[in-house]
Short mmCIF file of C-alpha atoms in Angstrom, two decimals:
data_model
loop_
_atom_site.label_atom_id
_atom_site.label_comp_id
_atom_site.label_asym_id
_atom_site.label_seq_id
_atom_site.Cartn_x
_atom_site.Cartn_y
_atom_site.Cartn_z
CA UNK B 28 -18.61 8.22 -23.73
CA UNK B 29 -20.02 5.10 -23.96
CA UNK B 30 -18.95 4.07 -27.42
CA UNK B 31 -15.50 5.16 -26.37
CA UNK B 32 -15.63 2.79 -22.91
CA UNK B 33 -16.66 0.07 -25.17
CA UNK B 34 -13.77 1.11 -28.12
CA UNK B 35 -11.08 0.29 -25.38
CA UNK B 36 -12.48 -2.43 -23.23
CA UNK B 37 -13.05 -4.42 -26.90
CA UNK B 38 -9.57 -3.84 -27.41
CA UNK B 39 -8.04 -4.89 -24.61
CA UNK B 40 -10.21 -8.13 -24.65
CA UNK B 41 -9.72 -8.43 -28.58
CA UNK B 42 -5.48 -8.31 -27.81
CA UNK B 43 -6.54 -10.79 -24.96
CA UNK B 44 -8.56 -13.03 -26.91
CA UNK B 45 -5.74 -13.17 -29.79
CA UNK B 46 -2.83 -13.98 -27.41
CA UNK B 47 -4.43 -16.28 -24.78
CA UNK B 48 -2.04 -15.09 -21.76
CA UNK B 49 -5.46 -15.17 -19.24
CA UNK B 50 -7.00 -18.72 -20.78
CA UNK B 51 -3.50 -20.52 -20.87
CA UNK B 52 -1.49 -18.84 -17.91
CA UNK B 53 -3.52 -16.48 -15.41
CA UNK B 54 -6.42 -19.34 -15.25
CA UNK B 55 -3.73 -22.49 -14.85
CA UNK B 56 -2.05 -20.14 -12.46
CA UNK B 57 -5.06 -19.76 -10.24
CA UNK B 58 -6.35 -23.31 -10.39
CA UNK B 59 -2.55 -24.26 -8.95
CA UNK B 60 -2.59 -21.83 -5.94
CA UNK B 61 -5.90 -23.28 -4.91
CA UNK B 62 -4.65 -26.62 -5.17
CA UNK B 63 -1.57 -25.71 -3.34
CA UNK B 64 -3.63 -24.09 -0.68
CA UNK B 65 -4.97 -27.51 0.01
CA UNK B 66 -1.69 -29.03 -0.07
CA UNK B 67 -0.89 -26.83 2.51
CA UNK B 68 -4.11 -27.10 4.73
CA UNK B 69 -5.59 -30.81 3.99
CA UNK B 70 -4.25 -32.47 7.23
CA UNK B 71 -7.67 -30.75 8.77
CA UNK B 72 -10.20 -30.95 5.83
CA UNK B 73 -12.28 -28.69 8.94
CA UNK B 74 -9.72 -25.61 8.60
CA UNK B 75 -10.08 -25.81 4.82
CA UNK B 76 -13.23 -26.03 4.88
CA UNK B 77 -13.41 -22.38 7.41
CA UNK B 78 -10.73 -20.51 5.24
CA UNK B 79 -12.37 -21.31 1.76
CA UNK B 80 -13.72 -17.65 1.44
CA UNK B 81 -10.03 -16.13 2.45
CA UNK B 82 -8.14 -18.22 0.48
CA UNK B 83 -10.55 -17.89 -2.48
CA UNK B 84 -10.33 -13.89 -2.44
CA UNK B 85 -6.54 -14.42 -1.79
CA UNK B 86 -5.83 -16.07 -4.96
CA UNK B 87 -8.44 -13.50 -6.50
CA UNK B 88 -6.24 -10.93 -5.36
CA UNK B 89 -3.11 -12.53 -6.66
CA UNK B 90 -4.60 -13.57 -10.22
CA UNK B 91 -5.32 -9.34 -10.28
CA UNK B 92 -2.08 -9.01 -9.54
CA UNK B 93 -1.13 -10.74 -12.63
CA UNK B 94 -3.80 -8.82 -14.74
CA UNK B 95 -3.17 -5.55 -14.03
CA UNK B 96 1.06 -6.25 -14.99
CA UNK B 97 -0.56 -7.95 -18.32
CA UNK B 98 -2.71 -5.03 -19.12
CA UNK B 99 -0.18 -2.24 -18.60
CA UNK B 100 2.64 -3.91 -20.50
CA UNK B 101 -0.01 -3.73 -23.37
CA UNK B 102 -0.12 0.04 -22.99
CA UNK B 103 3.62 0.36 -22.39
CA UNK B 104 4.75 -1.99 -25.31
CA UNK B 105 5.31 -0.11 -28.86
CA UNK B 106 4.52 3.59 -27.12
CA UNK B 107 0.96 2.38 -27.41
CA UNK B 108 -0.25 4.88 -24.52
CA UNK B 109 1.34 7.41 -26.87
CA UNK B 110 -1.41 6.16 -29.61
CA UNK B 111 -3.94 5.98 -26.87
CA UNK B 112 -3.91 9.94 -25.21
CA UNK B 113 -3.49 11.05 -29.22
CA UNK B 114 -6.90 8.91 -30.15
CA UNK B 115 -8.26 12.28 -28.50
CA UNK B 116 -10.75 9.33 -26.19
CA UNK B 117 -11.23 11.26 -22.86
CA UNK B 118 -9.12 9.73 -20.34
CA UNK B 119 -11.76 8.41 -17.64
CA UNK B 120 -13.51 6.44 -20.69
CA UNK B 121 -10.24 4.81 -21.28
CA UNK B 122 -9.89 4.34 -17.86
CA UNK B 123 -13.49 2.75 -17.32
CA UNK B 124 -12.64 0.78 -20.28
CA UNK B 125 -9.62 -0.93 -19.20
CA UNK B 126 -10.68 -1.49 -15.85
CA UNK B 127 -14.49 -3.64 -17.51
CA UNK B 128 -11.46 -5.89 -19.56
CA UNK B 129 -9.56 -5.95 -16.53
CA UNK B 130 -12.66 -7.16 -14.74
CA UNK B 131 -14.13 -9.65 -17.52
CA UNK B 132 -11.41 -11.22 -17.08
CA UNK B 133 -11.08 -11.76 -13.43
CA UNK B 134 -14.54 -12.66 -13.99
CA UNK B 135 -13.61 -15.77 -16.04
CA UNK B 136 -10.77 -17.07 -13.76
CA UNK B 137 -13.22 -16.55 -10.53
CA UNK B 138 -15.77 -18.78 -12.28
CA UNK B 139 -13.24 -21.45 -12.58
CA UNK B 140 -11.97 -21.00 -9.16
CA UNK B 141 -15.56 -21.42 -7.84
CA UNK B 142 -15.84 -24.57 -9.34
CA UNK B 143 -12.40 -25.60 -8.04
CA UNK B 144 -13.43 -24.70 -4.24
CA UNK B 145 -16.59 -26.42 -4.93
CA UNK B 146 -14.60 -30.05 -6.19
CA UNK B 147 -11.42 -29.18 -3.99
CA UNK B 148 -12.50 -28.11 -1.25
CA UNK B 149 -16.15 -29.72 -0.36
CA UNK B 150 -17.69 -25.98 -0.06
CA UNK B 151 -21.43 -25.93 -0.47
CA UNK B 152 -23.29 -22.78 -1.96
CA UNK B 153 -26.02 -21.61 0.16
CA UNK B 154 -27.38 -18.71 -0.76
CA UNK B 155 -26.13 -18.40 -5.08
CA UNK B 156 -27.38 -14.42 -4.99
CA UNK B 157 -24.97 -13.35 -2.68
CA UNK B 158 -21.89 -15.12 -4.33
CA UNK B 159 -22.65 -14.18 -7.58
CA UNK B 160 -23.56 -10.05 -5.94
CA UNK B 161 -20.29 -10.29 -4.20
CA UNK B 162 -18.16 -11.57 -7.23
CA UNK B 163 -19.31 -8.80 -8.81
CA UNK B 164 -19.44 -6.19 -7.08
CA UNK B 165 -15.99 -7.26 -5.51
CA UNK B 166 -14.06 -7.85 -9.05
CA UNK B 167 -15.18 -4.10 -9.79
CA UNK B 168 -13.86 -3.10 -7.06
CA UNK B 169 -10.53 -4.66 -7.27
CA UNK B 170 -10.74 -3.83 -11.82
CA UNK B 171 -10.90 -0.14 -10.93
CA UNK B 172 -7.98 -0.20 -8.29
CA UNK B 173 -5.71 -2.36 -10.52
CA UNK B 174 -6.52 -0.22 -12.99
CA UNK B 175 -5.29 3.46 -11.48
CA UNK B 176 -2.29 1.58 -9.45
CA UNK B 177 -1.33 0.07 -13.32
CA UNK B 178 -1.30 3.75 -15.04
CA UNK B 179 0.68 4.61 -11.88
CA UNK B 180 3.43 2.21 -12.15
CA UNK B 181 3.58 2.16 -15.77
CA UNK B 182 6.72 4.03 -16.08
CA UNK B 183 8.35 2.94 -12.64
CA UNK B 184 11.52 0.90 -13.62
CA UNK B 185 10.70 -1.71 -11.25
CA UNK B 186 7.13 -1.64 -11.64
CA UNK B 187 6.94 -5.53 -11.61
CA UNK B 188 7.38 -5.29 -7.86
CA UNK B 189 6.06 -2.11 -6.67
CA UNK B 190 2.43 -2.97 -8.20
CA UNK B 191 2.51 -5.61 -5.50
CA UNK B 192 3.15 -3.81 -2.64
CA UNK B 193 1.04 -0.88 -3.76
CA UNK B 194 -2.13 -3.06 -4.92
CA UNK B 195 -2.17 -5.95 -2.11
CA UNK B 196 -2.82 -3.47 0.86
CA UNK B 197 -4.50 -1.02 -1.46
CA UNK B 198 -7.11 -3.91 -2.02
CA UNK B 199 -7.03 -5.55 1.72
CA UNK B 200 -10.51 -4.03 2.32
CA UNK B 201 -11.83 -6.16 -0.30
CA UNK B 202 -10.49 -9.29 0.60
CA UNK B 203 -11.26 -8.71 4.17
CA UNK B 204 -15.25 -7.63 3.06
CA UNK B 205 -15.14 -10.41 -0.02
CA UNK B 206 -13.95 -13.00 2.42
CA UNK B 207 -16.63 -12.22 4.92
CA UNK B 208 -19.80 -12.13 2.19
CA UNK B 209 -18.21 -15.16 0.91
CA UNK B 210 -18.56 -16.77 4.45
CA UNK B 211 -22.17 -15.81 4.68
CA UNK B 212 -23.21 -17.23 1.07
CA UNK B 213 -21.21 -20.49 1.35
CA UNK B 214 -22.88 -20.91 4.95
CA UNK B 215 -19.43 -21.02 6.81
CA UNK B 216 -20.02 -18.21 9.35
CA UNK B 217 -23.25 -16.84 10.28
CA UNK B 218 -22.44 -13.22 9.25
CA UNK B 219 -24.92 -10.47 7.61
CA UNK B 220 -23.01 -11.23 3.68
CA UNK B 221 -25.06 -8.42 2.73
CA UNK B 222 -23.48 -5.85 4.51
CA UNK B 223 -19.96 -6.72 4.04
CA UNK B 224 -21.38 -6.40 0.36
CA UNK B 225 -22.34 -2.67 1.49
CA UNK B 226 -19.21 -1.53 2.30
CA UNK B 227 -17.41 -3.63 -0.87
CA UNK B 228 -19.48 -1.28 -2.99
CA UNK B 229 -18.47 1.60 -1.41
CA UNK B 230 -14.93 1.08 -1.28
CA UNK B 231 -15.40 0.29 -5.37
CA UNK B 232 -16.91 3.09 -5.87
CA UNK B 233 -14.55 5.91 -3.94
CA UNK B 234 -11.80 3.94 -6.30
CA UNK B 235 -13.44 3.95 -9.36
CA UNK B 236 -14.12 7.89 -8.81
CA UNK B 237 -10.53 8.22 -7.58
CA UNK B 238 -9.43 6.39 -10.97
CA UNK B 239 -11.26 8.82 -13.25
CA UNK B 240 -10.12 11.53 -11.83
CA UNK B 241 -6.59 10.49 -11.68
CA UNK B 242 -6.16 8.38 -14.79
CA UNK B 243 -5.92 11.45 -17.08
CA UNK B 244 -2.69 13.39 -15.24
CA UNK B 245 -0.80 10.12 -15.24
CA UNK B 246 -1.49 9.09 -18.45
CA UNK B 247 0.15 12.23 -19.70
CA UNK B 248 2.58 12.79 -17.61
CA UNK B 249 3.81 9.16 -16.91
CA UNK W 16 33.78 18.06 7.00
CA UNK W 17 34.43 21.02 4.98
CA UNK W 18 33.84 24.54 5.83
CA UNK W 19 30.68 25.05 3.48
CA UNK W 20 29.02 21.50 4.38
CA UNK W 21 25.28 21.97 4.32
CA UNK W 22 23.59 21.85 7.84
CA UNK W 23 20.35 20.89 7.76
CA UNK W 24 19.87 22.31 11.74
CA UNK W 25 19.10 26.35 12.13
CA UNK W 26 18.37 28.03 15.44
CA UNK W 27 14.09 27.40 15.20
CA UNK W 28 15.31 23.77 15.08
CA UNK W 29 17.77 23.78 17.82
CA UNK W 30 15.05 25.41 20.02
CA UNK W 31 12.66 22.84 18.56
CA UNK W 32 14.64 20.03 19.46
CA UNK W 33 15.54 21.23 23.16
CA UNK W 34 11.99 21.47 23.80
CA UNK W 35 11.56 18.03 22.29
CA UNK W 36 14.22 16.58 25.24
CA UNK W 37 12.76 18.83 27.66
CA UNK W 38 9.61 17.54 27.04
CA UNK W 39 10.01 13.95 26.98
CA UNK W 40 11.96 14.28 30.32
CA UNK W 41 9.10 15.66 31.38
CA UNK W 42 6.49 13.40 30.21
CA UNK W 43 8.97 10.04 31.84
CA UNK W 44 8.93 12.37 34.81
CA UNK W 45 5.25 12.92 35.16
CA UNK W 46 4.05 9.50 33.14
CA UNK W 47 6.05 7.23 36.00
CA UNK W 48 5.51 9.32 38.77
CA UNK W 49 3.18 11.45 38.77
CA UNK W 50 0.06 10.17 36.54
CA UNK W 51 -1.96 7.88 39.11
CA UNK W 52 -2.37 3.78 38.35
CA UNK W 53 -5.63 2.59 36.37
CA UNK W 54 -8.23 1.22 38.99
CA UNK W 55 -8.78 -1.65 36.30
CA UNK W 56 -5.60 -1.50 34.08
CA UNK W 57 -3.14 -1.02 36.96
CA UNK W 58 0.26 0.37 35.17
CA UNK W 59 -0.02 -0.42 31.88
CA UNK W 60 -2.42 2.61 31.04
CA UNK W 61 1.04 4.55 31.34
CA UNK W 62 1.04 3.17 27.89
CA UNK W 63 -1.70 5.76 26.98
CA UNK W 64 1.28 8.57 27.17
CA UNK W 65 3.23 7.56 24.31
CA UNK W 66 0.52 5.78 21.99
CA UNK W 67 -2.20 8.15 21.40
CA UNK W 68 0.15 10.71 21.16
CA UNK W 69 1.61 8.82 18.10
CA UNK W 70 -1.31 7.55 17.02
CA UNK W 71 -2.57 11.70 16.87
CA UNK W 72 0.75 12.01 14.96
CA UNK W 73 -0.39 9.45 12.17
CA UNK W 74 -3.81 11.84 11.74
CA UNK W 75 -1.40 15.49 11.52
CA UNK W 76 1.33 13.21 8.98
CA UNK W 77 -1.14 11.80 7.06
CA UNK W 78 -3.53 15.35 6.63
CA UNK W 79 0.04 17.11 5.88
CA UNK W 80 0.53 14.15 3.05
CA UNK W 81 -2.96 14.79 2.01
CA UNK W 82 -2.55 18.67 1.69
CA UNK W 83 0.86 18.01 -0.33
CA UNK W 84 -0.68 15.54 -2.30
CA UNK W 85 -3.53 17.91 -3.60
CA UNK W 86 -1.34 20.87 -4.06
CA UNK W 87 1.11 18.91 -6.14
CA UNK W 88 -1.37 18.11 -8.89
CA UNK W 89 -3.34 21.61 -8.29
CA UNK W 90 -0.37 23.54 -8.71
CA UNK W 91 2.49 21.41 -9.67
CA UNK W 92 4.73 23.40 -6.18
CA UNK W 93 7.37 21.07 -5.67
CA UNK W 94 7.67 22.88 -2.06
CA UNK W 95 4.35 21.10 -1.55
CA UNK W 96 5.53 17.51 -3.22
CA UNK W 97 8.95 18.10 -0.37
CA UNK W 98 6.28 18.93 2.23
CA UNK W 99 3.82 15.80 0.86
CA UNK W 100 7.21 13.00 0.83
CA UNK W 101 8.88 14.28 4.31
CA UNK W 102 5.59 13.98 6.17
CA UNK W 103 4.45 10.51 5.06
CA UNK W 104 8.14 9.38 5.97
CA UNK W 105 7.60 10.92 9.39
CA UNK W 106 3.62 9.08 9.35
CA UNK W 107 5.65 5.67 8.70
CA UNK W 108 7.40 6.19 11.95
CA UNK W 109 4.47 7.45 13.85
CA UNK W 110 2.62 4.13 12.64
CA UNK W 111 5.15 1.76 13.25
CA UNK W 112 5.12 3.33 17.12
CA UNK W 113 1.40 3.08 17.25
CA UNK W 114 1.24 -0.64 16.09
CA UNK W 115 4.28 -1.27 18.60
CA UNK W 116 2.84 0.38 21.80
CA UNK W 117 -0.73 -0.93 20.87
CA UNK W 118 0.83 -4.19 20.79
CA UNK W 119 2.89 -4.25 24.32
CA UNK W 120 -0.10 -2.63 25.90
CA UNK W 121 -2.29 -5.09 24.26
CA UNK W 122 -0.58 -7.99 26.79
CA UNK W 123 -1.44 -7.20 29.66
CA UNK W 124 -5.07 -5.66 29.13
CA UNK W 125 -7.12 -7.69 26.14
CA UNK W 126 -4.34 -10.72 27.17
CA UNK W 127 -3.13 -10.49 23.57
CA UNK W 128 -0.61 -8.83 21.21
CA UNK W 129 -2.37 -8.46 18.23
CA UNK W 130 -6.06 -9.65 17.54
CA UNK W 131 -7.32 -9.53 13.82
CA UNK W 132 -10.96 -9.05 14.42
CA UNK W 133 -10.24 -5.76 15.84
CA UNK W 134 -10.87 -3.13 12.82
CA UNK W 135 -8.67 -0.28 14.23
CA UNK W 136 -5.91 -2.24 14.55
CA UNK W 137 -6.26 -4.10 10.86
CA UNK W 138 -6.95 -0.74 9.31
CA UNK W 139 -3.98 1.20 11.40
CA UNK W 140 -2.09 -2.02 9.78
CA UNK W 141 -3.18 -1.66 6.46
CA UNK W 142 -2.23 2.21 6.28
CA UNK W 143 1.46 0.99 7.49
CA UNK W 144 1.39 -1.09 5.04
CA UNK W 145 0.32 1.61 2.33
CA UNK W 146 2.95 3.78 3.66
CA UNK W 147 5.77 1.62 3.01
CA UNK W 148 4.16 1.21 -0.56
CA UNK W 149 3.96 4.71 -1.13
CA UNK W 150 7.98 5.17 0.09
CA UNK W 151 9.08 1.79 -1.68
CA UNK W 152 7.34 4.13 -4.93
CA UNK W 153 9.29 7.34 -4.01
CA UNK W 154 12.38 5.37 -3.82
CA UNK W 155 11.82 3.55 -7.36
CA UNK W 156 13.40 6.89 -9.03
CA UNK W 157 12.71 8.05 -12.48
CA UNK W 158 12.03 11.31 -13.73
CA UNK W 159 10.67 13.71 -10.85
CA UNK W 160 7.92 15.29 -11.99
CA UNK W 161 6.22 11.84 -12.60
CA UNK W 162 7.23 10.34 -9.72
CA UNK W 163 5.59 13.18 -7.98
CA UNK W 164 2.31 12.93 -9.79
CA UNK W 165 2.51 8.92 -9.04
CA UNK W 166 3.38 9.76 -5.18
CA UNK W 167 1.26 12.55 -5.08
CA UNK W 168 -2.10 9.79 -6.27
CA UNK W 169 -0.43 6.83 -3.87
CA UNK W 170 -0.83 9.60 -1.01
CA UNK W 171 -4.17 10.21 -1.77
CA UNK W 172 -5.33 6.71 -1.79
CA UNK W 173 -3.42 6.37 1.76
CA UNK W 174 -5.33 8.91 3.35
CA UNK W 175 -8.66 8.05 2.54
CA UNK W 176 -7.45 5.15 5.44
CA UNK W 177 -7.52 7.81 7.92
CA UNK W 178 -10.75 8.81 8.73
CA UNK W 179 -12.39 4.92 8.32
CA UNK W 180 -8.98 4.42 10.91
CA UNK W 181 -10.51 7.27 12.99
CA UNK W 182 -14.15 5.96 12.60
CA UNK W 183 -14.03 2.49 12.74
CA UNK W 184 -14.29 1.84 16.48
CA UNK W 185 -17.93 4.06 16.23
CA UNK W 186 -18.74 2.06 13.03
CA UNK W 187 -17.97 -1.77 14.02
CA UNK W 188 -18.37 -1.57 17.83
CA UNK W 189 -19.04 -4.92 18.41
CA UNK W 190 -15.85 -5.86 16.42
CA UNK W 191 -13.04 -4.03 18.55
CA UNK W 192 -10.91 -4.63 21.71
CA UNK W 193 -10.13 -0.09 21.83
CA UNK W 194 -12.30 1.83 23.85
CA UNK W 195 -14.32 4.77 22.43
CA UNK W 196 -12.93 8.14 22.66
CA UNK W 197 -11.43 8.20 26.37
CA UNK W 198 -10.68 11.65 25.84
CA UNK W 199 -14.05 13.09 25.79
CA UNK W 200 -15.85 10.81 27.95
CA UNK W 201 -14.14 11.93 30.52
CA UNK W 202 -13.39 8.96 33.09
CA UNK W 203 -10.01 10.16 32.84
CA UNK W 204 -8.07 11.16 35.88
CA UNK W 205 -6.72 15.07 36.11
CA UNK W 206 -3.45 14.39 36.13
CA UNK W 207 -3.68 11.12 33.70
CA UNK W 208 -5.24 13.90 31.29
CA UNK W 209 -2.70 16.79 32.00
CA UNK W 210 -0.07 14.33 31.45
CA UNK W 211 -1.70 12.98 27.92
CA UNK W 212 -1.42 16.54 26.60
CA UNK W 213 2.30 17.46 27.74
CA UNK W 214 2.61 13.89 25.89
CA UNK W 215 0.82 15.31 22.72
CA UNK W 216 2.42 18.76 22.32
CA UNK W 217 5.63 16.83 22.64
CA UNK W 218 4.62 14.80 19.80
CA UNK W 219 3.18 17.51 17.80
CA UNK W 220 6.80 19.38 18.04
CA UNK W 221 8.52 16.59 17.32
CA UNK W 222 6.53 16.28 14.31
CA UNK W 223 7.54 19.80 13.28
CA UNK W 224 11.22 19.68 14.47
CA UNK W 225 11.68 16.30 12.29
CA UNK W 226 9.36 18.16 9.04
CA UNK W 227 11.95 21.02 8.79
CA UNK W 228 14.88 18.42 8.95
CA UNK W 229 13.27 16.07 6.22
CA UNK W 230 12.16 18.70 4.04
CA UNK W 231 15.37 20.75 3.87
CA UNK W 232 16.99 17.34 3.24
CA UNK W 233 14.17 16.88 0.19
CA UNK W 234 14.83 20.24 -0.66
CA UNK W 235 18.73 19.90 -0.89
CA UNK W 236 18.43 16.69 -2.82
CA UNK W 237 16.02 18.28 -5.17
CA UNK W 238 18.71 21.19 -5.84
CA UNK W 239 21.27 18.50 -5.87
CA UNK W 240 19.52 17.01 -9.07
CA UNK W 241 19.46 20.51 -10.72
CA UNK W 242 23.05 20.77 -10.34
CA UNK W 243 23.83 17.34 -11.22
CA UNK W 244 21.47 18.19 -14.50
CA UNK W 245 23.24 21.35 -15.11
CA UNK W 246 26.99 19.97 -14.61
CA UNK W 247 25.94 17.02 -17.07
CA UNK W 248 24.85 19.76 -19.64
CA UNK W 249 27.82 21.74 -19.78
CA UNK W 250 29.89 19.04 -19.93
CA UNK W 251 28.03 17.34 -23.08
CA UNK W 252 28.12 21.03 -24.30
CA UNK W 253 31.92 21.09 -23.71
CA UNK W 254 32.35 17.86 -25.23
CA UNK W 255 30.34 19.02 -28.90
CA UNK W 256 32.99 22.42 -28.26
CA UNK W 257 36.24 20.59 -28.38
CA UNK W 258 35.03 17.76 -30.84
CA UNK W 259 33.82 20.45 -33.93
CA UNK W 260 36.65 22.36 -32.87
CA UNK W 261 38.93 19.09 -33.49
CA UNK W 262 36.98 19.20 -36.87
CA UNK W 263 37.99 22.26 -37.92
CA UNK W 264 41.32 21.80 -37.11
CA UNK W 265 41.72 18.89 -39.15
#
């Protein structure tokens, strides 16, 4: 199983190093909605300064957004999910697969975006455990969502816009729980970070066992 | 309208739906004027009468979604996937009327419409918010048996909300405006309570008078795809008919 998990998440970042869509457009695009955040907010460095966890997890969310669309059009390109349920790999492994590439990823743009808060938006780190615990854990969380709600919508005609609507509230528990952790481990709010983290994990993991099971009937049938 | 027009109505729904006005009369009848004023909340606990009737309505549409949900990929019954689409439609509405009265009661008791630290109403939010996802999905179209699967996983997904929904004023009490269960802790007044109930069987047969309408409609639509799939074949077959024909004849 494990071979097969790594088989597919290889490929997925293999296609992703070759083409460059996450280092040359997904990472740009993130860097820009933080900066236009504080377009938006700098008249009161104070409020940017108390929404840096929210609007950090907000342009997580969107730059998964993003993602997800870029790794299904790889599977719906050239009948490739065809190739992919006849490679005889047991659907959950593909599954877990695609949702570690969808996460390395992520993974990559957030460590940019932390060092664009940091610079942009005068946030201090005060406790480094927690941020790096929630990034994880978080990104996971949001991988193995994007991941089922992708399959799902891969054969929808308009799937460009219903992955939106589907993932953003799908994934509001995360940036509500993200956002708060965040809070806790940049010092903004004097909240118990590792609690929110608590419930983060268990929201990640009732998706991640919702994806396996689910990931193999709409491959097929979708 | 012609004489074979399809009516969605029968006589279990006309009885339905006169019990539905009957009951609502009563509930205005008995909510205004005979339910006694809150000591604290003065009037606006009327409010009570409508929303946690609908908000009980979101639980039955939702574990009716749920149910329809399962037995679509168990068993692949598109009687189940009708039953699974008409209820979450009917959950939308029962949402939207939750978040509404919430909201105008809200006003006059916490002093607010909407407050975002509370987790029941965020989470009631984020479940309307799922539910217009999950119709925006139905209405995309493609082939049905798909879409069904897709819908049927979307559902799912939704209904997990529920029970945190149901939970979350036990689990983050220090982070919510509702009060705990005020139907078992019993502060509530005889009649206040009497009237609550009248409101919530009138709500649960709404529910089922507006589930038979929806899913004969789903049903009738469904059919109407089978025809429209059968008409399209013969015609194509027609077509291949007179063209080799005009081959032969040639």
């Amino acid at each position: 199983m494990f071979a097969d998990i790594w088989l597919v998440t290889n490929k997925d970042l293999r296609i992703e190093w070759r083409s460059r869509v996450t280092l040359s457009q997904v990472a740009p695009f993130a860097l820009t909605v933080l900066v236009l955040f504080g377009f938006a907010l700098d008249a009161n460095p104070e409020v940017l300064t108390a929404a840096t966890s929210g609007l950090f997890w907000l342009t997580v969310l969107f730059v998964a957004v993003v993602a997800v669309q870029r790794s299904t059009a790889i599977e719906t390109a050239d009948g490739a999910r065809r190739a992919l349920l006849l490679a005889g790999i047991e659907p959950s492994s593909v599954f877990v697969g695609k949702a570690l590439a969808i996460a390395v990823q992520i993974l990559g743009v957030e460590v940019l975006m932390v060092g664009g808060v940091l610079l942009f938006y005068d946030a201090t780190v005060e406790s480094l455990p927690l941020l790096l615990a929630t990034c994880a854990v978080a990104t996971l969380a949001i991988a193995a969502s994007g991941t089922l709600l992708g399959a799902l919508v891969a054969g929808v005609r308009a799937r460009e816009t219903v992955l939106p609507i589907l993932l953003l509230p799908l994934l509001a528990p995360v940036l509500i729980a993200a956002s708060r952790a965040f809070d806790d481990a940049l010092g903004v709010l004097a909240v118990d970070g590792w609690a929110w983290l608590g419930l983060l994990a268990g929201f990640g993991i009732v998706n991640a066992l919702l994806g396996m099971l689910a990931y193999g009937p709409l491959l097929e049938e979708t | 309208m012609s004489a074979d027009a399809v009516n969605t109505g029968s006589r279990t729904t006309r009885l339905l739906g006169a019990a539905v006005l009957i009951g609502v009369l009563a509930l205005i009848l008995l909510g205004f004027f005979g339910a006694p004023e809150d000591d604290e909340q003065r009037d606006a606990v009327r409010m009570i009468f409508v929303h946690l009737p609908s908000a009980f309505g979101i639980y039955a549409a939702m574990a009716t979604t749920a149910v329809g949900s399962v037995m679509w990929l168990w068993k692949r019954s598109r009687w189940w996937d009708i039953v699974a689409h008409s209820s979450a439609e009917i959950g939308v509405i029962f949402c939207g009327l939750t978040l509404f009265t919430g909201s105008v009661w809200g006003r006059p008791t916490w002093n607010t419409y909407w407050d975002w630290g509370d987790v029941r109403l965020v989470t009631t939010l984020i479940l309307f918010l799922m539910l217009v996802g999950y119709l925006a999905l139905r209405s995309a179209g493609g082939d049905e048996n798909a879409m069904a699967t897709r819908a049927a996983v979307v559902g799912l997904l939704a209904a997990v909300n529920v029970p945190i929904i149901n939970r979350s004023v036990e689990w983050w009490s220090n982070r919510t405006l509702h009060q705990k269960s005020s139907l078992t802790d019993g502060n509530l007044e005889d009649l206040t309570l009497f009237t609550l109930f009248v409101g919530i069987v009138v709500w649960a047969l709404f529910f089922v008078w507006a589930m038979i309408h929806r899913f004969r409609i789903g049903w009738l639509e469904h059919q109407l795809r089978d025809i429209d799939l059968e008409t399209a074949l013969i015609q194509r077959r027609a077509e291949a008919a007179t063209e080799s024909s005009g081959e032969e004849s040639r």
